Short mmCIF file of C-alpha atoms in Angstrom, two decimals:
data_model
loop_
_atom_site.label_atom_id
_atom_site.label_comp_id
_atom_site.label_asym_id
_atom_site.label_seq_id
_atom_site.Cartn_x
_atom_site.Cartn_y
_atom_site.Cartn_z
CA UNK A 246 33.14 -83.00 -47.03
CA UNK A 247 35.14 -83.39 -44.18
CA UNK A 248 37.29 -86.81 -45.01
CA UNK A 249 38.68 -85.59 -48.19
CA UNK A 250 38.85 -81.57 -47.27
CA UNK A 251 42.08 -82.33 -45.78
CA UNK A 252 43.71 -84.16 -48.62
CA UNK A 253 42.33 -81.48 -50.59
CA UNK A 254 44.01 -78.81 -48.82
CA UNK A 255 47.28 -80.34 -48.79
CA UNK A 256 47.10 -80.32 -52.48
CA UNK A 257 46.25 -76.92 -53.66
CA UNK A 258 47.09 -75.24 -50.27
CA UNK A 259 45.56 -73.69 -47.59
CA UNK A 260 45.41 -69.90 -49.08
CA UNK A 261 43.84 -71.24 -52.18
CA UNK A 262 41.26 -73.35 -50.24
CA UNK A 263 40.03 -70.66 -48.09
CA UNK A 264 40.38 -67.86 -50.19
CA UNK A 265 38.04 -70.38 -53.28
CA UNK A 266 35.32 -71.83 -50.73
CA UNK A 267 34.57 -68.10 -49.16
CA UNK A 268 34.05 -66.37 -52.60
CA UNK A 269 31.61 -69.46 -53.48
CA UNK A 270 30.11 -68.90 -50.18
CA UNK A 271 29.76 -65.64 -50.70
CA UNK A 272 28.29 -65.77 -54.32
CA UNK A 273 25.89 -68.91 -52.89
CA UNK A 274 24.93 -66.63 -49.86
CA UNK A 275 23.59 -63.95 -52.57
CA UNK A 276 22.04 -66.75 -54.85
CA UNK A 277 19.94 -68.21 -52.14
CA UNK A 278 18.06 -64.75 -51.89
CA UNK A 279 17.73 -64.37 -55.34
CA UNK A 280 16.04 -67.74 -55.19
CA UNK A 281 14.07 -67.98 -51.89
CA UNK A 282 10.50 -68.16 -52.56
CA UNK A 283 7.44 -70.56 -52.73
CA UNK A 284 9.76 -73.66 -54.00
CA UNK A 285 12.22 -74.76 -51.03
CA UNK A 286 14.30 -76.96 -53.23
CA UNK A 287 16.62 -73.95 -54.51
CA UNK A 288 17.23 -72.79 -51.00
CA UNK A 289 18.21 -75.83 -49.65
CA UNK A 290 20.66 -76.20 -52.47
CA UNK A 291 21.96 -73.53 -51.83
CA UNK A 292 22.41 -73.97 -48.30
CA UNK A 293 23.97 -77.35 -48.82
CA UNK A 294 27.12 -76.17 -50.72
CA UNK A 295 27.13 -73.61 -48.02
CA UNK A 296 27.93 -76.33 -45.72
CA UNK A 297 29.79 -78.13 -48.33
CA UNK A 298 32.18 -75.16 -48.83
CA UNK A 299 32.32 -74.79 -45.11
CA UNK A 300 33.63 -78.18 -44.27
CA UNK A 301 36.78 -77.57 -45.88
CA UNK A 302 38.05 -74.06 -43.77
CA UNK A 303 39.05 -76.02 -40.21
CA UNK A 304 41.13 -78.74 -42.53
CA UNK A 305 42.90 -75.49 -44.18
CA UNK A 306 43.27 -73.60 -41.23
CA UNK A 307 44.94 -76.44 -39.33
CA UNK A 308 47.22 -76.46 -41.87
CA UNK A 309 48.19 -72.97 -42.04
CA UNK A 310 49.07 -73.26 -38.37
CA UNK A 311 51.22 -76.48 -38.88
CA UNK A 312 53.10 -73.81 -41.71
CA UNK A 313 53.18 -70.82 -39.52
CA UNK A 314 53.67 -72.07 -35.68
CA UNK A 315 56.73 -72.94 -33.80
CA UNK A 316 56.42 -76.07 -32.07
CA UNK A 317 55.67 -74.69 -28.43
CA UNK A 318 53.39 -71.91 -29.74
CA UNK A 319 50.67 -74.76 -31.62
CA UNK A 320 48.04 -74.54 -28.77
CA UNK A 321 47.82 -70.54 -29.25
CA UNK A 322 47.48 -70.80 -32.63
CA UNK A 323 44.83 -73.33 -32.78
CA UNK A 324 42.73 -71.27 -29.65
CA UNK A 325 42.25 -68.85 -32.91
CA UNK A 326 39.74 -71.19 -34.14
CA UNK A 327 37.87 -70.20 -31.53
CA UNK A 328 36.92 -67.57 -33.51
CA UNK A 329 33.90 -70.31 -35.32
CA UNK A 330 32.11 -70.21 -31.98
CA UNK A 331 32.56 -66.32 -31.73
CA UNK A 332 31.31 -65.95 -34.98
CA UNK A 333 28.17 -68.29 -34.12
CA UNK A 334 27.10 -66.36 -31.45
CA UNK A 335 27.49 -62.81 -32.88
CA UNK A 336 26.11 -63.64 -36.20
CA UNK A 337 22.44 -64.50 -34.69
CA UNK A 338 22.57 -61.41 -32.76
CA UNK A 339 23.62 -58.77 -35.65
CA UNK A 340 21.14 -60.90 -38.24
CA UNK A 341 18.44 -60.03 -35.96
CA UNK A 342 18.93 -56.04 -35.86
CA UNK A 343 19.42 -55.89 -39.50
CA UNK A 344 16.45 -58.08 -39.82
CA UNK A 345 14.44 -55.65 -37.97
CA UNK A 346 15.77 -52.79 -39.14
CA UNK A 347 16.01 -53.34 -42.45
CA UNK A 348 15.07 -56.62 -43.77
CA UNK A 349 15.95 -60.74 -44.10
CA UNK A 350 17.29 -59.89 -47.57
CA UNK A 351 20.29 -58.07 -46.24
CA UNK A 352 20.38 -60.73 -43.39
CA UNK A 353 22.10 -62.54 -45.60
CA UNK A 354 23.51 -59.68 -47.99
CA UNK A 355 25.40 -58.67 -44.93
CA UNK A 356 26.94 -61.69 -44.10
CA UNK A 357 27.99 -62.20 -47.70
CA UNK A 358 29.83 -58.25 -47.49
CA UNK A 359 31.77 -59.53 -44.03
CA UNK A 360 33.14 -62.40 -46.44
CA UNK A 361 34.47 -59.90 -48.64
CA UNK A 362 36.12 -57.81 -45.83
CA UNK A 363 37.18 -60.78 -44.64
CA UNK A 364 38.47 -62.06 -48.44
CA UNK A 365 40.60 -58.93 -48.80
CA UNK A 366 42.08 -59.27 -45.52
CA UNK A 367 42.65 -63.08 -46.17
CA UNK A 368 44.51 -61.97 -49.64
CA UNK A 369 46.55 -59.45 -48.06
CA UNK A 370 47.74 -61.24 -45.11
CA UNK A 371 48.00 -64.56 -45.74
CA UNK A 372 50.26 -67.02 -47.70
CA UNK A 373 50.65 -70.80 -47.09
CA UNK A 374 54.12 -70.60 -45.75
CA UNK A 375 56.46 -67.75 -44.10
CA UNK A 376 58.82 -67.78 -46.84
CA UNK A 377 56.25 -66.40 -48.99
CA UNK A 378 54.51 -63.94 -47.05
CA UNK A 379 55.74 -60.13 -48.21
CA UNK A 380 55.34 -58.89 -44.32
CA UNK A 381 57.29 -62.00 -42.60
CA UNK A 382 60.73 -61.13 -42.78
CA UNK A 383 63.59 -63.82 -43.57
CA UNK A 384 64.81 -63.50 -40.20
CA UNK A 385 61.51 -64.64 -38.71
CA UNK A 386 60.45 -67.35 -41.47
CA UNK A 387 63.97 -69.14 -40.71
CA UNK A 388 63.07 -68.96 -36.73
CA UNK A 389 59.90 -70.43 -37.55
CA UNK A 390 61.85 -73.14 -39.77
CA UNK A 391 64.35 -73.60 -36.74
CA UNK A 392 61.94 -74.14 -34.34
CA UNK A 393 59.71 -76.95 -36.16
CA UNK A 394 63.15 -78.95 -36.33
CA UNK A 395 62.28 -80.59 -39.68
CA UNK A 396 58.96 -81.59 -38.75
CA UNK A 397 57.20 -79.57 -41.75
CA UNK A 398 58.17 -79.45 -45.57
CA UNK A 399 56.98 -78.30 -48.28
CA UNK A 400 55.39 -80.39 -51.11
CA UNK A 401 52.36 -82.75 -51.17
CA UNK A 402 52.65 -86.53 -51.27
CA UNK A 403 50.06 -89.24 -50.99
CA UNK A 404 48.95 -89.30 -47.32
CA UNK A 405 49.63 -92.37 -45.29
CA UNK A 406 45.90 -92.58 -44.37
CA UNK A 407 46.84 -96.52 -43.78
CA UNK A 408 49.40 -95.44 -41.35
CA UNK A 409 47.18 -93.45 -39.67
CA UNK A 410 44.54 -95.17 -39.22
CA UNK A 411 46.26 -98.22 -37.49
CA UNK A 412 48.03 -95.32 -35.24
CA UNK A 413 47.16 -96.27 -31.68
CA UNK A 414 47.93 -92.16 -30.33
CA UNK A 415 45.82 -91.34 -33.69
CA UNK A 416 43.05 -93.58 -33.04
CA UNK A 417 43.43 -92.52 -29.56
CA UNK A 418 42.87 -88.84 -30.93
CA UNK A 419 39.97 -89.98 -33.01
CA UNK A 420 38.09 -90.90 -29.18
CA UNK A 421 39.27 -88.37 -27.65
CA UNK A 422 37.74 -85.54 -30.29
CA UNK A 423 34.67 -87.90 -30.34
CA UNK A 424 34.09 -87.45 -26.37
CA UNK A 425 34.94 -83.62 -26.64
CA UNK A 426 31.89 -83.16 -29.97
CA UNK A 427 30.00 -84.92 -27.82
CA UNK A 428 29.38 -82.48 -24.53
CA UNK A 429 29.95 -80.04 -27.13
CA UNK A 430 26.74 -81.08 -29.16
CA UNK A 431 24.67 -81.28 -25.59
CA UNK A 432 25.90 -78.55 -24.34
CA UNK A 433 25.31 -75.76 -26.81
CA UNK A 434 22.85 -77.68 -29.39
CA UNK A 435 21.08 -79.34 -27.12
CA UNK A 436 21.18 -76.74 -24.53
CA UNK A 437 18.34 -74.63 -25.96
CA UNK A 438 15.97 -77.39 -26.23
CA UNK A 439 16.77 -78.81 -22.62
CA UNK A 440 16.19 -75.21 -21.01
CA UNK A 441 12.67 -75.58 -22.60
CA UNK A 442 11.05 -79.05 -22.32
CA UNK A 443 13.23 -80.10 -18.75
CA UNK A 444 13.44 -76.47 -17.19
CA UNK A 445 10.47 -74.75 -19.02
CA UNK A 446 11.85 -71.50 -19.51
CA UNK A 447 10.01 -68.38 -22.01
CA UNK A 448 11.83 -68.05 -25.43
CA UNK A 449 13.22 -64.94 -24.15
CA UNK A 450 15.05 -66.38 -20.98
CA UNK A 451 16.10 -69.19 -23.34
CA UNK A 452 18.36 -66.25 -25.85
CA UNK A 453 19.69 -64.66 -22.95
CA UNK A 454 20.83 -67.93 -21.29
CA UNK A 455 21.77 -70.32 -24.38
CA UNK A 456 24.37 -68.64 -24.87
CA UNK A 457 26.24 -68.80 -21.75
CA UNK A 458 28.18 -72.33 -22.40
CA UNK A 459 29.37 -71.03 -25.61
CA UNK A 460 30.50 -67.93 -24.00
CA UNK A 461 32.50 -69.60 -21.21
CA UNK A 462 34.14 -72.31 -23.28
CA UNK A 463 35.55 -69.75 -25.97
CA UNK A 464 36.83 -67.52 -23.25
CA UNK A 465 38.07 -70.43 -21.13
CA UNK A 466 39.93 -71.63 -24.80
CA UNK A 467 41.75 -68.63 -24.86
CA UNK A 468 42.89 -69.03 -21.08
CA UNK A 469 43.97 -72.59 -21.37
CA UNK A 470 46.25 -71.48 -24.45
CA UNK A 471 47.90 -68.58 -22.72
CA UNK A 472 48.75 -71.10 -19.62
CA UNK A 473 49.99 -73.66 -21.81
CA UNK A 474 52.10 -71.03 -23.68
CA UNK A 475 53.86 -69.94 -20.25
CA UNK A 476 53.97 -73.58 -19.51
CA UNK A 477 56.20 -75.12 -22.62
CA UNK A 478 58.06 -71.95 -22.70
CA UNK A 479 58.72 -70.34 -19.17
CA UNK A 480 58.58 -73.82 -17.38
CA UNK A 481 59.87 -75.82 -19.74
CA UNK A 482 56.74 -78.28 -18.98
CA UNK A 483 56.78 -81.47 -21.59
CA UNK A 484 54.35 -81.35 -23.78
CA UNK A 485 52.71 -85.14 -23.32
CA UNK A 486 52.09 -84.01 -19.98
CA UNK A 487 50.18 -80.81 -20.95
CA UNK A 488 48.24 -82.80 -23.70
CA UNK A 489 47.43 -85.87 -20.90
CA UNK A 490 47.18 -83.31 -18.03
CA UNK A 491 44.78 -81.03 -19.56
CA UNK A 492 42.60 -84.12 -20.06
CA UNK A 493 41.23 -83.81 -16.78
CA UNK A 494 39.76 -80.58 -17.70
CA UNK A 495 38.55 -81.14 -21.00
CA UNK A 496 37.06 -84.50 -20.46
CA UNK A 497 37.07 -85.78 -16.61
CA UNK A 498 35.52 -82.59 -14.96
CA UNK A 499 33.00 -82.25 -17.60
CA UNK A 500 31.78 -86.03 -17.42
CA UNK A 501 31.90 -85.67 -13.85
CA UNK A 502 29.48 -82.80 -13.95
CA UNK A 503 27.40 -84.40 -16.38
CA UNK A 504 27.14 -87.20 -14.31
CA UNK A 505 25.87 -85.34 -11.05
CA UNK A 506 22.27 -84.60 -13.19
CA UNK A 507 21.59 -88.12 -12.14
CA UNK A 508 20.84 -86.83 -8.42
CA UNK A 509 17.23 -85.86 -10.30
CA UNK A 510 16.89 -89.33 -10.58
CA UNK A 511 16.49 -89.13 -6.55
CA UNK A 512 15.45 -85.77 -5.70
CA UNK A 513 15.07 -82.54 -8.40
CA UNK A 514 17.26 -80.27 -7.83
CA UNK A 515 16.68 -76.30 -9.05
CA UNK A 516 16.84 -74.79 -12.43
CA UNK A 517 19.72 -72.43 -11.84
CA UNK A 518 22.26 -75.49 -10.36
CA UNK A 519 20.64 -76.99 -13.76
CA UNK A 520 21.79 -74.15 -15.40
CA UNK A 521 25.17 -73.37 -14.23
CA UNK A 522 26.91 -77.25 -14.06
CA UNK A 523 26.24 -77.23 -17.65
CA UNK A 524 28.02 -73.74 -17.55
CA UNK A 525 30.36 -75.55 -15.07
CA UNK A 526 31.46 -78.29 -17.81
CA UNK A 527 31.87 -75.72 -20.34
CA UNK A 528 34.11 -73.65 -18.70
CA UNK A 529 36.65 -76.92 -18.38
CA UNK A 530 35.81 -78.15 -21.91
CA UNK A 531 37.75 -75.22 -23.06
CA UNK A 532 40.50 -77.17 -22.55
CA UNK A 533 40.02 -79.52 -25.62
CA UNK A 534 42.04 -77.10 -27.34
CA UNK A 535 45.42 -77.95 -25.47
CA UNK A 536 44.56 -81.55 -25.66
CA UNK A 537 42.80 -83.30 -28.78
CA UNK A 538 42.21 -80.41 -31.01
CA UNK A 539 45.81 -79.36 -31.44
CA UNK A 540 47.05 -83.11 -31.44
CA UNK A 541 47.30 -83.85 -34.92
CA UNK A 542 50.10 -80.70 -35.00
CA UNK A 543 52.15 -82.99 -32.62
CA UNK A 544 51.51 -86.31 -34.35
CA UNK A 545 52.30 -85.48 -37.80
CA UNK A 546 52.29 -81.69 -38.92
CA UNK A 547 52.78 -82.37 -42.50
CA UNK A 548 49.66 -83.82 -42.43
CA UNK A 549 47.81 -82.01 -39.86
CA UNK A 550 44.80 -81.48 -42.49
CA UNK A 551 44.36 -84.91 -43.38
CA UNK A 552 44.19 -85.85 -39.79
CA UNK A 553 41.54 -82.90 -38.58
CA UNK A 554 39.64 -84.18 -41.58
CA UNK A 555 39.24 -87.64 -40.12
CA UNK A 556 38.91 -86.27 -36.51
CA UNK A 557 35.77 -83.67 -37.92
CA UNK A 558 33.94 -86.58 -39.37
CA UNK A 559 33.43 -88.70 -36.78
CA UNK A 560 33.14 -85.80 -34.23
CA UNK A 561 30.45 -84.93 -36.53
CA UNK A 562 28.48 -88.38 -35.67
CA UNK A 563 27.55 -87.12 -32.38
CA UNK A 564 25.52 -84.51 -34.21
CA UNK A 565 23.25 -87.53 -35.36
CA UNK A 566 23.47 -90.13 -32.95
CA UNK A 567 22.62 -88.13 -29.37
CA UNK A 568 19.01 -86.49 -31.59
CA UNK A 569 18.25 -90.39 -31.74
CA UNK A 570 19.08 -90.95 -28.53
CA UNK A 571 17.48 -88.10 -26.68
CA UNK A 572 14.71 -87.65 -29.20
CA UNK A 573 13.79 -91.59 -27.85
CA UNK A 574 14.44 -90.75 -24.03
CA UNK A 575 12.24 -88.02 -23.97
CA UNK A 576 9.36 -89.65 -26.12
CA UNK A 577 6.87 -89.78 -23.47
CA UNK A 578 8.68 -87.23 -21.09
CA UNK A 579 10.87 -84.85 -21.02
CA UNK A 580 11.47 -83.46 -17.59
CA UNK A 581 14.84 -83.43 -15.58
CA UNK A 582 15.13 -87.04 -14.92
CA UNK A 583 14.76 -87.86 -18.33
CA UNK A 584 17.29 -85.79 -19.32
CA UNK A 585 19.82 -86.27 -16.61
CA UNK A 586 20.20 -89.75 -18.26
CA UNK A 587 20.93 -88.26 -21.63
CA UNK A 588 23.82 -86.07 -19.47
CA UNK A 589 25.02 -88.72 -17.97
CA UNK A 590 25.39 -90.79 -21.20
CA UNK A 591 27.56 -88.31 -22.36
CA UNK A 592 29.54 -88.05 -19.16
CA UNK A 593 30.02 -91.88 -19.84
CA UNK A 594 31.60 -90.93 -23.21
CA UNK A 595 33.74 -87.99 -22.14
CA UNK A 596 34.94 -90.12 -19.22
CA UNK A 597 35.50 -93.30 -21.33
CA UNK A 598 37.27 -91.35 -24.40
CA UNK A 599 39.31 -88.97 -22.18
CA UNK A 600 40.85 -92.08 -20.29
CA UNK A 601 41.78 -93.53 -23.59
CA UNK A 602 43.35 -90.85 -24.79
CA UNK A 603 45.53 -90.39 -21.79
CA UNK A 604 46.86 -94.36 -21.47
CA UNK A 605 46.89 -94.16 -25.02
CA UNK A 606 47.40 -90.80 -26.54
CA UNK A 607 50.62 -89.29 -27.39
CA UNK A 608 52.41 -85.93 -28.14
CA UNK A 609 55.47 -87.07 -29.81
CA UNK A 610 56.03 -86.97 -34.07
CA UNK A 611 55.14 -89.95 -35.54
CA UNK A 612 57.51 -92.11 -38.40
CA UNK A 613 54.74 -91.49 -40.15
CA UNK A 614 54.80 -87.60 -40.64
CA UNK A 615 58.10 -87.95 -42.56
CA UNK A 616 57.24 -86.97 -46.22
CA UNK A 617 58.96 -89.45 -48.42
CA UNK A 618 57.42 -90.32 -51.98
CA UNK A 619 57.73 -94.15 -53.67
CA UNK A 620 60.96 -93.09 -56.14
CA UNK A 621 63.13 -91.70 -52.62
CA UNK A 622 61.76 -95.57 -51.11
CA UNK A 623 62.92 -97.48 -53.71
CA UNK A 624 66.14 -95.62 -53.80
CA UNK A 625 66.25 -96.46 -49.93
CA UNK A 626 65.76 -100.21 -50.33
#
């Protein structure tokens, strides 16, 4: 759902989008209890438009903040998002207390009543652009209008998906989001199963330290966003050098890190340094959120959800080619050495993609953001 989520949300709008795919997910949530039984098939229907609906929130969002932010405020805005990893680590934790408590039923009944909360806060508070919100005042909607300096307008027009996709900064982007899913995937997907079959931890060391890498790249998100905040606006810092600078954090350190798990290929080194340099990475991949996540807001705004729909769906291919990959490293082991190679095949990646992006990446608007429809062309010519 990813590629055309974006083009999607452009069309009807972001308010619409989100405010449509969380009442379906919400109705779907309460259908697949209804439904659960002896037959799987019904389930995992309903799960599927689950994750259907899903893939279209991040496309909307991103365009909500290409609406609502000033130009130098982009990278706090987007740290928001953060708020899908927060919600992935609390969510397993509160299931589990109502589960015992209670039952599975209102597992899931409960997360369909935070979708209403969240619904009626969503109606009340949002709109797709300052102009129509009831709490932003006129005086604030024009600063915001000032301060984007014609990059946004209003209005939907084909997207120049053409355009983009010959874009050398886009494409550039494309890698550079590619590199970051990657260590993400390993590093909080992966994680649980690595702490098992390479460092042989008990199930219940494995909850209390999964969770670690998520922890420290959320809160590490937030931090990067703040600095880069003080940076555009205090220092007056240009911004291609806080998108390429901050590659060194999200993508150098961590496939540096990565690659030091290849000292197991020598001599094994402990569970805890195992442990904490995957910790380690996380804490500087927080910084893909000052660097490729918030690019398409400098690259074309008007079409920031188009662009975050084509950088989710191939960040999503990590998600099925490093199972292949590790699933065929460890097939007759899978001890430290084993998996040190499957680290340092990512570190490859990050290192490779985070290099592009900085020779070849850019934070200045393309020609392509300009909204301009075939009649005002012809006119032109």
């Amino acid at each position: 759902m990813s590629l055309p989520s974006g083009i999607i949300s452009e069309y009807f709008g972001p308010f619409r989008i989100v405010l449509a795919s969380n009442i379906l997910t919400a109705i779907f949530i309460c259908v697949a209890v209804l439904v659960a039984g002896n037959n799987w098939i019904p389930l995992f229907v309903c799960r599927f438009f689950i994750g259907l609906l899903g893939g279209t929130k991040l496309t909307a969002l991103m365009i909500l903040i290409a609406n609502w932010a000033p130009s130098n405020e982009k990278s706090t805005f987007t740290s928001c998002l953060l708020g899908y990893g927060f919600g992935s680590l609390i969510t397993p934790f509160c299931g589990s207390i109502i589960i015992e408590t209670m039952n599975w039923q209102w597992s899931f009944y409960g997360t369909a009543v935070a979708t209403v909360v969240f619904l009626v806060a969503w109606i009340i508070l949002v709109a797709d652009h300052p102009i129509e919100s009831w709490f932003c005042s006129t005086e604030e909607a024009e600063f915001i209008e000032r301060s984007q300096e014609g990059a946004v307008r209003k209005g939907w027009i084909k997207p120049p998906v053409i355009k983009m996709m010959t874009s050398i900064p886009f494409i550039s982007s494309i890698l550079g989001n590619f590199g970051a899913m990657s260590g993400l995937f390993l590093s909080v997907t992966l994680f649980p199963k690595f702490l098992r079959e390479a460092l042989k931890f008990d199930l219940q060391t494995i909850g209390l330290i999964a969770p670690l890498p998520s922890v420290s790249r959320i809160s590490m998100g937030i931090v990067y966003a703040a600095f880069v905040h003080m940076a555009l606006n205090r220092w007056n810092v240009k911004k291609k050098y806080i998108r390429k600078g901050f590659v060194i954090c999200s993508h150098i350190i961590p496939g540096i890190v990565f690659l030091l798990y290849l000292i197991n290929l020598v001599t094994i080194f402990g569970n805890v340094l195992a442990v904490w340099l995957t910790v380690l990475s996380c804490f500087f991949m927080g910084g893909s959120i000052v660097t490729t996540l918030v690019n398409p807001q400098d690259l074309a705004p008007n079409f920031a959800g188009t662009q975050t729909g084509i950088l989710t769906f191939f960040g999503a291919m990590p998600g099925f080619i490093l199972p292949a990959i590790s699933s065929k490293i460890t097939e007759e082991c899978s001890e430290l050495p084993e998996w040190a190679i499957i680290f340092a095949i990512v570190g490859c990646i990050y290192l490779v993609t985070g290099i592009t992006f900085i020779v070849f990446g850019s934070a200045e608007l393309q020609p392509w953001n300009e909204k301009k429809d075939e009649r005002q062309e012809q006119i032109t010519i």
